[in-house]
CSV table of C-alpha atoms in Angstrom, one decimal:
chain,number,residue,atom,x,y,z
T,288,UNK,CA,6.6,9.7,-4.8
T,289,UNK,CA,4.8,10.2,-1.2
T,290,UNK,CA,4.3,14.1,-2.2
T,291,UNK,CA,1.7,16.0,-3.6
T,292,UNK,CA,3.3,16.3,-7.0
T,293,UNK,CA,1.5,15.0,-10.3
T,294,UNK,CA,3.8,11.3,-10.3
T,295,UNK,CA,2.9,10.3,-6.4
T,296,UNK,CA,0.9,7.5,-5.1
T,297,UNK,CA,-1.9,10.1,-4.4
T,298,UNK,CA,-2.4,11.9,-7.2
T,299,UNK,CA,-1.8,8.4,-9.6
T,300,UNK,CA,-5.2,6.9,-7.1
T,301,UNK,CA,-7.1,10.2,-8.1
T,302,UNK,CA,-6.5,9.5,-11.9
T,303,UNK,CA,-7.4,5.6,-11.0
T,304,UNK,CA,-10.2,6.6,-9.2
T,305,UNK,CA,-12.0,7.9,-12.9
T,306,UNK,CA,-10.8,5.0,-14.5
T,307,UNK,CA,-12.7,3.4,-11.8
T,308,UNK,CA,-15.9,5.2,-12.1
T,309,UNK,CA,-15.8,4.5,-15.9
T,310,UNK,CA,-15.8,0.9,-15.1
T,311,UNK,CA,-18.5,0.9,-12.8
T,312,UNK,CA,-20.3,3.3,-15.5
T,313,UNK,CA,-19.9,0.3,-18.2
T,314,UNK,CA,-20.7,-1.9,-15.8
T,315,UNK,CA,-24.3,-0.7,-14.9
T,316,UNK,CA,-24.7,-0.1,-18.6
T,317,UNK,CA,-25.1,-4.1,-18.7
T,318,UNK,CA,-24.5,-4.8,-22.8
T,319,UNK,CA,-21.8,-7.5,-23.3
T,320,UNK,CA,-19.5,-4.5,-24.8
T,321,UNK,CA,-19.4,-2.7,-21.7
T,322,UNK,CA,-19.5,-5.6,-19.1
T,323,UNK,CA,-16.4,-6.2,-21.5
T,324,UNK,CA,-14.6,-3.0,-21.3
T,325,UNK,CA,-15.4,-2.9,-17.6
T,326,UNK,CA,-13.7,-6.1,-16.8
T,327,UNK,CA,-10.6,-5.3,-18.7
T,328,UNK,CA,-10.6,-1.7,-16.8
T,329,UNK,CA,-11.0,-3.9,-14.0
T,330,UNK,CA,-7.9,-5.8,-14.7
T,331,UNK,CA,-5.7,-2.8,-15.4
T,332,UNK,CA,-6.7,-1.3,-12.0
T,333,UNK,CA,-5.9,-4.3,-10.3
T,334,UNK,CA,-2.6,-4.5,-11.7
T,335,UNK,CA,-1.7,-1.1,-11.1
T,336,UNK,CA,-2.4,-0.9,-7.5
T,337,UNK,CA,-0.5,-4.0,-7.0
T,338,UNK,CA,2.4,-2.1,-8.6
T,339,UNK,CA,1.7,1.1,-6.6
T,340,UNK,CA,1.7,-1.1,-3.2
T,341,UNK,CA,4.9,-2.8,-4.1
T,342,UNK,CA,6.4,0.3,-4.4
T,343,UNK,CA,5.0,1.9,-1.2
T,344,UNK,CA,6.0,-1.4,0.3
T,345,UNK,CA,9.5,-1.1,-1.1
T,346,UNK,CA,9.6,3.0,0.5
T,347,UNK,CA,8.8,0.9,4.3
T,348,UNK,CA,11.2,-1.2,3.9
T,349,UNK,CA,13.7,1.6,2.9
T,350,UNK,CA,12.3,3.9,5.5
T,351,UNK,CA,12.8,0.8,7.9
T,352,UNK,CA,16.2,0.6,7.3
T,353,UNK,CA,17.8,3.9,6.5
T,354,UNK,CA,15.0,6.0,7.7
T,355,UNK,CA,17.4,7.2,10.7
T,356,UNK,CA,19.5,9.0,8.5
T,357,UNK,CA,16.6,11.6,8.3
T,358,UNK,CA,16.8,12.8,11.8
T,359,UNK,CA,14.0,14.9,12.5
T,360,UNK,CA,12.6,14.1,9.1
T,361,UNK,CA,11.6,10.8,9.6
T,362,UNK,CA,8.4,11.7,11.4
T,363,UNK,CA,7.0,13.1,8.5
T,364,UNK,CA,7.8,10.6,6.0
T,365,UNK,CA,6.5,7.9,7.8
T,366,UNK,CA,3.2,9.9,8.7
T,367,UNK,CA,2.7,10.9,4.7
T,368,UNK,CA,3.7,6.9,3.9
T,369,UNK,CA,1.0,5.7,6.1
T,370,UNK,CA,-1.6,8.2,5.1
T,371,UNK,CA,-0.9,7.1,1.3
T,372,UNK,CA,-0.7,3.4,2.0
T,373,UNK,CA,-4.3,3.8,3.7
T,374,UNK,CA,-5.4,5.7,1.0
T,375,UNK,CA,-4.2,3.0,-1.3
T,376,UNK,CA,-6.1,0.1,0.5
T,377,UNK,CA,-9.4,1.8,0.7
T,378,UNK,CA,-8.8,2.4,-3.1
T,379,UNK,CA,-8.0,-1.2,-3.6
T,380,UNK,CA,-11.2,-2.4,-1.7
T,381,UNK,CA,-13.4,-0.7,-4.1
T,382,UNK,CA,-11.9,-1.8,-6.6
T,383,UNK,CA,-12.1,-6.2,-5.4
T,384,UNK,CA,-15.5,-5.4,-4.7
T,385,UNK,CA,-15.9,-3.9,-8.2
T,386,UNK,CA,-14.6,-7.3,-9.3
T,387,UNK,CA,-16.4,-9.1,-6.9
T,388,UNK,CA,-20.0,-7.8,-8.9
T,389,UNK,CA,-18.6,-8.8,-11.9
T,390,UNK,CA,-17.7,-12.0,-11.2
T,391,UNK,CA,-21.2,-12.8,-9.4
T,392,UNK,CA,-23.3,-11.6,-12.5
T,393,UNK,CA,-24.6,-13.7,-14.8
T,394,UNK,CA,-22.8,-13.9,-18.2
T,395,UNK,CA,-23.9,-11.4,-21.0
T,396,UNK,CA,-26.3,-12.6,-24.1
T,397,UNK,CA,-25.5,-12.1,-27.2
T,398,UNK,CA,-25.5,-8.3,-28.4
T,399,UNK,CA,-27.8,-6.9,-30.9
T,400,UNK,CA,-25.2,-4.7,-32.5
């Protein structure tokens, strides 16, 4: 989960991260449709890095407690938890102040289509 394999924190922000540039995309586009789609993009990447801190919360707490049965290896772990959980709030920062331009533009017309 803290590695670099394809199901850890890291690589799931990079695959957020273009979901997040397709949201700002649709957002600058400015037509109801895409203010639309950007605000439900919006929502799904504010629930998923909730999820994905809870989880790296949950691996603290578990390092907290048992984390001494690693030995040597603890060091490590921590280190890489700390580098993800960083990497996690800078990622959730864009992504409230993503929200935060939505929320503060004025509401779409009616589209043409």
């Amino acid at each position: 989960y803290l590695s670099e394999a394809p199901t850890s924190v890291r690589a799931r922000v990079q695959r957020l991260a273009k979901r997040l540039s397709g949201a700002q995309a649709a957002q600058a586009r400015g037509s109801p449709e895409a203010r639309a789609s950007a605000a439900m993009e919006i929502m799904v990447l504010q629930q998923s890095v909730q999820i994905l801190g809870e989880n790296c919360h949950k691996y603290a707490d578990l390092l907290e407690r048992v984390g001494f049965t690693l030995g040597d290896e603890l060091e490590p772990v921590a280190d890489e938890l700390l580098l993800t959980l960083d990497k996690l709030q800078a990622f959730t920062d864009a992504v409230t102040r993503l929200r935060e331009v939505a929320e503060s533009l004025p509401p779409p017309g009616i589209s043409c289509r």
